[in-house]
Short mmCIF file of C-alpha atoms in Angstrom, two decimals:
data_model
loop_
_atom_site.label_atom_id
_atom_site.label_comp_id
_atom_site.label_asym_id
_atom_site.label_seq_id
_atom_site.Cartn_x
_atom_site.Cartn_y
_atom_site.Cartn_z
CA UNK A 252 0.00 -0.24 0.11
CA UNK A 253 2.83 2.53 0.81
CA UNK A 254 4.55 1.62 -2.23
CA UNK A 255 1.21 2.44 -4.28
CA UNK A 256 0.95 5.67 -2.59
CA UNK A 257 4.52 6.46 -3.50
CA UNK A 258 4.02 5.95 -7.05
CA UNK A 259 0.77 8.11 -6.88
CA UNK A 260 2.42 10.90 -5.55
CA UNK A 261 5.20 10.80 -8.36
CA UNK A 262 2.36 10.36 -11.08
CA UNK A 263 1.04 13.65 -9.95
CA UNK A 264 4.44 15.65 -10.57
CA UNK A 265 4.32 17.63 -13.79
CA UNK A 266 6.24 15.80 -16.18
CA UNK A 267 8.16 18.35 -18.49
CA UNK A 268 11.70 19.45 -18.77
CA UNK A 269 13.69 22.06 -20.72
CA UNK A 270 16.17 21.65 -23.71
CA UNK A 271 15.13 20.41 -26.68
CA UNK A 272 11.69 18.83 -27.52
CA UNK A 273 11.31 16.16 -24.90
CA UNK A 274 8.68 13.38 -24.40
CA UNK A 275 7.53 11.66 -21.30
CA UNK A 276 5.33 8.56 -22.00
CA UNK A 277 3.32 6.91 -19.57
CA UNK A 278 0.87 3.93 -20.11
CA UNK A 279 -2.05 3.85 -17.48
CA UNK A 280 -3.27 0.64 -19.29
CA UNK A 281 -1.28 -2.15 -20.48
CA UNK A 282 -3.94 -4.81 -21.12
CA UNK A 283 -4.87 -5.68 -17.88
CA UNK A 284 -6.33 -3.91 -14.72
CA UNK A 285 -3.33 -4.31 -12.77
CA UNK A 286 -0.69 -1.91 -11.78
CA UNK A 287 2.12 -1.73 -12.16
CA UNK A 288 3.74 -3.73 -14.98
CA UNK A 289 7.55 -3.84 -15.15
CA UNK A 290 7.33 -1.15 -18.15
CA UNK A 291 5.10 1.14 -16.17
CA UNK A 292 7.11 1.18 -12.76
CA UNK A 293 10.45 1.76 -14.84
CA UNK A 294 8.81 4.70 -16.85
CA UNK A 295 7.32 6.39 -13.91
CA UNK A 296 10.65 6.18 -11.93
CA UNK A 297 12.78 7.01 -14.75
CA UNK A 298 10.74 9.91 -15.93
CA UNK A 299 10.27 11.42 -12.72
CA UNK A 300 14.10 11.61 -11.88
CA UNK A 301 14.38 12.94 -15.61
CA UNK A 302 11.82 15.82 -14.48
CA UNK A 303 13.22 16.47 -10.97
CA UNK A 304 16.81 16.43 -12.64
CA UNK A 305 15.91 18.91 -15.59
CA UNK A 306 14.15 21.17 -13.11
CA UNK A 307 17.41 21.41 -10.94
CA UNK A 308 19.74 21.90 -14.10
CA UNK A 309 17.66 24.58 -15.51
CA UNK A 310 18.48 26.68 -12.71
CA UNK A 311 21.58 29.02 -12.38
CA UNK A 312 22.93 26.59 -9.56
CA UNK A 313 26.54 26.80 -8.23
CA UNK A 314 28.90 23.92 -8.86
CA UNK A 315 28.69 23.02 -5.25
CA UNK A 316 24.72 22.94 -5.52
CA UNK A 317 25.01 20.60 -8.52
CA UNK A 318 27.28 18.33 -6.92
CA UNK A 319 25.05 18.07 -4.02
CA UNK A 320 22.08 17.37 -6.33
CA UNK A 321 24.17 14.63 -8.02
CA UNK A 322 25.22 13.23 -4.54
CA UNK A 323 21.40 13.05 -3.52
CA UNK A 324 20.42 11.48 -6.60
CA UNK A 325 23.13 8.78 -6.28
CA UNK A 326 22.04 7.98 -2.58
CA UNK A 327 18.39 7.97 -3.46
CA UNK A 328 19.19 5.24 -6.39
CA UNK A 329 21.47 3.35 -4.08
CA UNK A 330 19.53 3.25 -1.25
CA UNK A 331 15.73 3.14 -2.69
CA UNK A 332 15.00 3.89 -6.16
CA UNK A 333 16.72 0.93 -7.80
CA UNK A 334 15.24 -1.48 -4.86
CA UNK A 335 11.67 -0.14 -6.13
CA UNK A 336 11.97 -0.89 -9.70
CA UNK A 337 13.98 -4.27 -9.09
CA UNK A 338 11.30 -5.37 -6.64
CA UNK A 339 8.36 -4.23 -8.84
CA UNK A 340 10.04 -6.56 -11.52
CA UNK A 341 9.44 -9.52 -9.13
CA UNK A 342 6.27 -8.40 -8.09
CA UNK A 343 4.80 -7.96 -11.77
CA UNK A 344 5.22 -11.53 -12.66
CA UNK A 345 3.10 -12.67 -10.09
CA UNK A 346 0.57 -9.78 -10.54
CA UNK A 347 0.56 -10.93 -14.66
CA UNK A 348 -0.50 -14.57 -13.38
CA UNK A 349 -2.98 -13.24 -10.93
CA UNK A 350 -1.05 -13.94 -7.73
CA UNK A 351 -1.13 -11.52 -5.22
CA UNK A 352 1.97 -10.20 -3.52
CA UNK A 353 3.45 -7.16 -1.67
CA UNK A 354 6.46 -5.02 -2.56
CA UNK A 355 8.81 -4.18 0.07
CA UNK A 356 11.86 -1.90 -1.42
CA UNK A 357 12.92 -0.50 1.83
CA UNK A 358 15.83 -2.61 3.41
CA UNK A 359 15.44 -4.71 6.35
CA UNK A 360 17.88 -5.32 9.05
CA UNK A 361 19.43 -7.83 6.66
CA UNK A 362 19.75 -5.42 4.11
CA UNK A 363 17.43 -7.35 2.05
CA UNK A 364 14.56 -5.83 -0.34
CA UNK A 365 12.03 -8.19 -1.01
CA UNK A 366 8.27 -9.30 -2.31
CA UNK A 367 6.38 -11.17 0.13
CA UNK A 368 2.70 -12.38 0.93
CA UNK A 369 3.00 -15.59 -1.04
CA UNK A 370 2.40 -19.00 0.35
CA UNK A 371 4.65 -21.95 -0.24
CA UNK A 372 1.96 -23.76 -1.97
CA UNK A 373 1.65 -21.31 -4.37
CA UNK A 374 5.14 -21.19 -4.99
CA UNK A 375 5.42 -25.15 -5.31
CA UNK A 376 2.49 -25.07 -7.87
CA UNK A 377 3.98 -22.61 -9.92
CA UNK A 378 7.43 -24.33 -10.11
CA UNK A 379 5.87 -27.69 -10.83
CA UNK A 380 3.51 -26.66 -13.55
CA UNK A 381 5.09 -23.57 -14.92
CA UNK A 382 8.73 -23.66 -14.57
CA UNK A 383 9.81 -20.88 -17.24
CA UNK A 384 7.71 -18.02 -15.07
CA UNK A 385 9.11 -19.59 -11.48
CA UNK A 386 12.71 -18.97 -13.14
CA UNK A 387 11.33 -15.59 -14.40
CA UNK A 388 10.19 -14.69 -10.85
CA UNK A 389 13.76 -15.07 -9.86
CA UNK A 390 15.41 -13.32 -12.68
CA UNK A 391 12.62 -10.37 -13.21
CA UNK A 392 14.32 -7.92 -10.95
CA UNK A 393 17.46 -8.02 -13.34
CA UNK A 394 15.81 -8.03 -16.20
CA UNK A 395 13.92 -4.75 -14.96
CA UNK A 396 17.35 -3.27 -14.34
CA UNK A 397 18.38 -4.26 -17.47
CA UNK A 398 15.33 -2.62 -19.21
CA UNK A 399 15.45 0.49 -17.28
CA UNK A 400 19.29 1.01 -18.21
CA UNK A 401 18.65 0.64 -22.17
CA UNK A 402 15.81 2.92 -21.81
CA UNK A 403 18.36 5.46 -20.13
CA UNK A 404 20.72 4.79 -22.83
CA UNK A 405 18.09 5.59 -25.54
CA UNK A 406 17.46 9.09 -23.75
CA UNK A 407 21.16 9.68 -23.77
CA UNK A 408 22.04 8.45 -27.18
CA UNK A 409 19.09 10.20 -28.90
CA UNK A 410 20.06 13.48 -26.91
CA UNK A 411 16.94 13.35 -25.30
CA UNK A 412 18.51 13.92 -21.85
CA UNK A 413 21.69 15.50 -20.40
CA UNK A 414 24.44 13.74 -18.64
CA UNK A 415 23.96 15.92 -15.87
CA UNK A 416 20.36 15.03 -15.26
CA UNK A 417 20.66 11.06 -15.49
CA UNK A 418 24.14 9.90 -15.00
CA UNK A 419 24.02 9.85 -11.04
CA UNK A 420 21.29 7.47 -11.36
CA UNK A 421 22.68 5.60 -14.66
CA UNK A 422 26.00 4.86 -12.98
CA UNK A 423 24.68 4.02 -9.66
CA UNK A 424 22.21 1.37 -11.43
CA UNK A 425 24.87 -0.08 -13.43
CA UNK A 426 26.99 -0.57 -10.24
CA UNK A 427 24.22 -1.94 -8.25
CA UNK A 428 23.53 -4.38 -10.82
CA UNK A 429 27.04 -5.51 -11.60
CA UNK A 430 27.63 -6.01 -7.84
CA UNK A 431 24.51 -8.52 -7.91
CA UNK A 432 26.14 -10.53 -10.69
CA UNK A 433 29.59 -10.47 -9.01
CA UNK A 434 28.00 -12.19 -5.82
CA UNK A 435 28.08 -15.08 -7.90
CA UNK A 436 31.93 -15.69 -7.36
CA UNK A 437 31.95 -15.82 -3.58
CA UNK A 438 29.88 -16.93 -0.70
CA UNK A 439 27.99 -14.45 0.92
CA UNK A 440 25.67 -15.57 3.67
CA UNK A 441 22.57 -13.40 3.90
CA UNK A 442 22.40 -14.24 7.76
CA UNK A 443 18.55 -15.26 6.95
CA UNK A 444 17.37 -18.72 8.21
CA UNK A 445 13.99 -19.54 6.41
CA UNK A 446 12.61 -21.30 9.42
CA UNK A 447 12.73 -18.09 11.40
CA UNK A 448 10.11 -16.35 9.08
CA UNK A 449 6.35 -16.69 9.00
CA UNK A 450 5.65 -17.86 5.61
CA UNK A 451 4.04 -14.81 4.12
CA UNK A 452 6.77 -12.65 5.47
CA UNK A 453 9.26 -14.47 3.51
CA UNK A 454 10.92 -13.12 0.46
CA UNK A 455 9.41 -15.05 -2.85
CA UNK A 456 12.95 -16.39 -3.92
CA UNK A 457 15.83 -15.04 -1.81
CA UNK A 458 19.01 -14.45 -3.56
CA UNK A 459 17.94 -14.11 -7.20
CA UNK A 460 20.79 -15.85 -8.69
CA UNK A 461 21.46 -18.75 -6.47
CA UNK A 462 17.93 -19.81 -6.66
CA UNK A 463 17.38 -19.26 -10.48
CA UNK A 464 20.75 -21.63 -10.82
CA UNK A 465 19.59 -24.12 -8.51
CA UNK A 466 16.18 -24.72 -9.99
CA UNK A 467 17.32 -24.49 -13.66
CA UNK A 468 19.63 -27.22 -12.94
CA UNK A 469 17.40 -29.51 -10.00
CA UNK A 470 13.65 -28.26 -10.59
CA UNK A 471 12.63 -31.34 -8.63
CA UNK A 472 14.53 -31.02 -5.61
CA UNK A 473 13.09 -29.96 -2.09
CA UNK A 474 11.35 -27.01 -2.29
CA UNK A 475 12.86 -23.99 -0.10
CA UNK A 476 13.33 -20.62 -0.89
CA UNK A 477 16.83 -18.94 0.36
CA UNK A 478 19.16 -20.69 -1.27
CA UNK A 479 22.94 -20.03 -0.14
CA UNK A 480 26.13 -20.52 -2.48
CA UNK A 481 27.53 -23.29 -0.68
CA UNK A 482 24.32 -25.27 -1.50
CA UNK A 483 25.06 -25.15 -5.09
CA UNK A 484 26.85 -28.16 -6.79
CA UNK A 485 30.22 -27.75 -8.60
CA UNK A 486 28.33 -27.63 -12.03
CA UNK A 487 26.13 -24.98 -10.74
CA UNK A 488 29.17 -22.96 -9.12
CA UNK A 489 30.85 -23.16 -12.19
CA UNK A 490 27.37 -21.85 -14.20
CA UNK A 491 27.42 -19.01 -11.49
CA UNK A 492 30.99 -17.92 -12.42
CA UNK A 493 29.89 -17.92 -16.08
CA UNK A 494 27.20 -15.75 -15.56
CA UNK A 495 29.34 -13.35 -13.32
CA UNK A 496 31.97 -13.02 -16.08
CA UNK A 497 29.47 -12.71 -18.68
CA UNK A 498 27.95 -9.74 -16.88
CA UNK A 499 31.19 -7.44 -17.82
CA UNK A 500 29.64 -7.35 -21.09
CA UNK A 501 27.46 -4.45 -19.45
CA UNK A 502 30.88 -2.10 -19.11
CA UNK A 503 31.25 -2.16 -23.00
CA UNK A 504 29.18 1.05 -23.33
CA UNK A 505 30.37 4.53 -23.92
CA UNK A 506 27.63 6.20 -21.85
CA UNK A 507 29.46 5.06 -18.52
CA UNK A 508 31.94 7.48 -19.79
CA UNK A 509 29.56 10.38 -20.81
CA UNK A 510 30.40 9.69 -24.27
CA UNK A 511 26.85 9.91 -25.95
CA UNK A 512 27.10 10.14 -29.55
CA UNK A 513 29.83 9.84 -32.42
CA UNK A 514 29.45 11.70 -35.87
CA UNK A 515 29.68 9.34 -38.62
CA UNK A 516 28.61 12.14 -41.18
CA UNK A 517 26.97 15.33 -41.09
CA UNK A 518 23.57 13.68 -40.75
CA UNK A 519 24.33 10.50 -39.20
CA UNK A 520 25.06 10.17 -35.22
CA UNK A 521 25.56 6.75 -33.63
CA UNK A 522 26.40 5.05 -30.14
CA UNK A 523 26.32 1.33 -29.18
CA UNK A 524 25.96 -0.69 -26.10
CA UNK A 525 26.49 -4.35 -25.28
CA UNK A 526 24.13 -5.72 -22.69
CA UNK A 527 23.84 -8.91 -20.52
CA UNK A 528 20.84 -10.03 -18.72
CA UNK A 529 18.89 -13.38 -17.84
CA UNK A 530 15.90 -15.14 -19.54
CA UNK A 531 13.69 -17.75 -18.33
CA UNK A 532 15.73 -20.38 -19.43
CA UNK A 533 19.17 -18.91 -18.97
CA UNK A 534 20.81 -15.50 -20.27
CA UNK A 535 21.53 -13.50 -23.34
CA UNK A 536 23.86 -10.98 -24.64
CA UNK A 537 22.85 -8.03 -26.78
CA UNK A 538 24.46 -5.60 -29.14
CA UNK A 539 22.58 -2.42 -29.70
CA UNK A 540 23.38 0.53 -32.60
CA UNK A 541 21.62 3.85 -31.55
CA UNK A 542 21.29 5.68 -35.13
CA UNK A 543 19.89 9.52 -35.15
CA UNK A 544 19.61 10.19 -38.79
CA UNK A 545 19.02 14.07 -40.09
CA UNK A 546 18.22 14.58 -36.16
CA UNK A 547 14.84 13.41 -36.84
CA UNK A 548 14.73 9.43 -37.20
CA UNK A 549 15.89 7.74 -34.07
CA UNK A 550 16.52 3.94 -34.70
CA UNK A 551 17.81 1.28 -32.52
CA UNK A 552 18.54 -2.17 -34.32
CA UNK A 553 20.05 -4.91 -31.92
CA UNK A 554 21.09 -8.40 -32.21
CA UNK A 555 20.83 -10.94 -29.46
CA UNK A 556 22.18 -14.36 -28.46
CA UNK A 557 20.23 -16.27 -26.11
CA UNK A 558 21.84 -19.16 -24.08
CA UNK A 559 20.44 -22.11 -21.97
CA UNK A 560 22.54 -24.88 -20.83
CA UNK A 561 24.57 -25.90 -23.84
CA UNK A 562 23.09 -24.27 -26.93
CA UNK A 563 22.90 -20.85 -28.32
CA UNK A 564 19.57 -19.12 -30.12
CA UNK A 565 19.51 -16.06 -32.08
CA UNK A 566 17.42 -13.05 -32.22
CA UNK A 567 17.00 -9.27 -33.20
CA UNK A 568 14.88 -6.58 -33.98
CA UNK A 569 14.59 -2.65 -34.45
CA UNK A 570 12.97 0.25 -32.55
CA UNK A 571 11.69 3.36 -33.93
CA UNK A 572 11.97 6.01 -30.95
CA UNK A 573 9.89 9.12 -30.87
CA UNK A 574 9.28 9.93 -34.51
CA UNK A 575 7.49 13.11 -34.95
CA UNK A 576 5.81 14.46 -38.09
CA UNK A 577 3.12 17.11 -39.26
CA UNK A 578 4.67 19.71 -37.09
CA UNK A 579 4.74 17.44 -34.16
CA UNK A 580 1.25 16.83 -34.06
CA UNK A 581 1.76 13.23 -34.25
CA UNK A 582 4.33 10.91 -32.35
CA UNK A 583 5.01 7.31 -32.97
CA UNK A 584 7.00 4.87 -31.32
CA UNK A 585 7.30 1.21 -33.03
CA UNK A 586 9.49 -1.92 -32.48
CA UNK A 587 9.38 -5.46 -34.17
CA UNK A 588 11.40 -8.19 -32.08
CA UNK A 589 12.12 -11.70 -33.83
CA UNK A 590 13.79 -14.92 -32.21
CA UNK A 591 14.58 -18.24 -31.82
CA UNK A 592 14.32 -19.41 -28.21
CA UNK A 593 14.64 -23.07 -26.97
CA UNK A 594 11.32 -25.19 -27.41
CA UNK A 595 8.82 -24.48 -24.24
CA UNK A 596 11.59 -22.32 -22.83
CA UNK A 597 13.50 -25.28 -21.27
CA UNK A 598 16.96 -25.07 -19.86
CA UNK A 599 18.28 -28.12 -21.64
CA UNK A 600 16.47 -28.28 -24.90
CA UNK A 601 18.39 -27.63 -28.33
CA UNK A 602 15.21 -27.60 -30.33
CA UNK A 603 14.49 -23.85 -31.17
CA UNK A 604 11.30 -22.46 -31.88
CA UNK A 605 10.55 -19.30 -33.87
CA UNK A 606 8.76 -16.20 -32.52
CA UNK A 607 8.17 -12.50 -32.85
CA UNK A 608 6.46 -9.79 -31.43
CA UNK A 609 5.17 -6.39 -32.71
CA UNK A 610 4.42 -3.06 -30.95
CA UNK A 611 3.26 0.36 -31.99
CA UNK A 612 2.15 3.56 -30.06
CA UNK A 613 0.78 6.54 -31.84
CA UNK A 614 -0.04 9.61 -29.79
CA UNK A 615 -1.99 12.23 -30.98
CA UNK A 616 -1.49 15.99 -29.60
CA UNK A 617 -4.53 17.46 -28.13
CA UNK A 618 -3.40 20.41 -25.94
CA UNK A 619 -0.96 23.38 -26.10
CA UNK A 620 -0.34 25.60 -23.44
CA UNK A 621 2.15 28.52 -22.44
CA UNK A 622 2.91 29.95 -25.76
CA UNK A 623 3.04 26.25 -27.54
CA UNK A 624 6.01 25.53 -25.55
CA UNK A 625 4.25 22.72 -23.46
CA UNK A 626 1.71 20.10 -25.18
CA UNK A 627 -0.02 16.61 -24.33
CA UNK A 628 -0.85 13.81 -26.51
CA UNK A 629 -3.40 10.91 -25.92
CA UNK A 630 -1.43 7.90 -26.63
CA UNK A 631 -2.93 4.74 -28.20
CA UNK A 632 -1.11 1.40 -28.77
CA UNK A 633 -1.10 -2.33 -29.38
CA UNK A 634 1.15 -5.21 -29.21
CA UNK A 635 1.13 -8.85 -30.17
CA UNK A 636 3.74 -11.54 -29.68
CA UNK A 637 3.86 -15.21 -30.20
CA UNK A 638 5.10 -17.92 -27.39
CA UNK A 639 8.21 -16.84 -26.09
CA UNK A 640 10.05 -14.40 -23.96
CA UNK A 641 10.47 -10.63 -24.90
CA UNK A 642 12.30 -8.27 -21.83
CA UNK A 643 9.95 -6.28 -20.03
CA UNK A 644 6.91 -7.94 -21.74
CA UNK A 645 4.52 -9.14 -19.28
CA UNK A 646 3.57 -12.75 -20.68
CA UNK A 647 5.53 -15.59 -21.78
CA UNK A 648 2.30 -16.88 -23.82
CA UNK A 649 1.00 -15.68 -27.22
CA UNK A 650 -0.41 -12.27 -26.08
CA UNK A 651 -2.28 -9.28 -27.50
CA UNK A 652 -2.96 -6.20 -25.60
CA UNK A 653 -4.21 -2.63 -25.97
CA UNK A 654 -2.06 0.11 -24.58
CA UNK A 655 -3.73 3.42 -23.20
CA UNK A 656 -1.72 6.36 -21.90
CA UNK A 657 -0.68 10.17 -22.36
CA UNK A 658 2.50 11.73 -23.44
CA UNK A 659 3.66 15.25 -21.78
CA UNK A 660 5.98 17.52 -23.59
CA UNK A 661 8.15 20.64 -23.72
CA UNK A 662 10.20 23.22 -26.00
CA UNK A 663 13.01 24.80 -24.77
#
């Protein structure tokens, strides 16, 4: 309940900013009645940070005051901001499956943020009858971190946000995510004893990575939530080390050093990133290219390699970002994703299955004010996907849904 109130208060902030034309898109409906999907949580947090940072940056502040803002944002992200979106990622998987839960992003005495309110019986039923979603329940927090950071990359690479505004949040999330992956390299005891917690007060999965690895390799073993590293087999520890080393791909990104765009020609600017994250059957590496053509067309093609236990499956796609036309009366965002993933999203299956997804959101401006420097859009969209996994997409099944929302914008 506290988290819902927090989000509602954030939602009431006027989402506007200075500099060039900037767009802040929020969907209040994404095909089902629950709040929030992973996408909605990430958009709300990221755009609120952009607004606050933009407001601070627009003022004639001293270097000391700007440093104070940067420090404050870093502390907020490190102590609460990332925990909120990370835990909402976990909770959103349960909400999509119709399972109630409670997100508790405030660190407890064990320095753990968690999602609670789910019985052992419910979790056992999910594991035994829907293993891909049970694994995703473990990985969704890091999936949310990946999706949030990729959106930040787009804002920075397409020159829609300034480093002074976004970089403190960006770098803290990069470091927080990386630290989590590196816990796979050493034994880090949580100090939590499962028997000491009341069932509904327990975190749904415990340590995300240890639990994911154990259940991928041994889904039929005795059920318990809090997996320690020393409980993993030698094969599982080897897999954990591989994940930790693969996570260093996330540092192949010029935005970490505030290098946002490179000029390929007078009309084409570009940047790139390499990302690593998790899937319901293993993990993936992704290569992104961010192209700005004539300062109008913002295009993000990507290539992705999915991995289960022993096999590689190829994927790719392209995103059209904030394309405006007819004197900015209309705004279009579209994407297409295609993939081969292991059949039934299984960890040990070498047989691949093709899938694809389409998404398009079309916004129409309905209001101008303050000498046409501020505007609002009604946003209508639709998405369809076949069976399979798309990061941040709510369902692993074939899925069609309508998106409704609004976009707020401002000109300098």
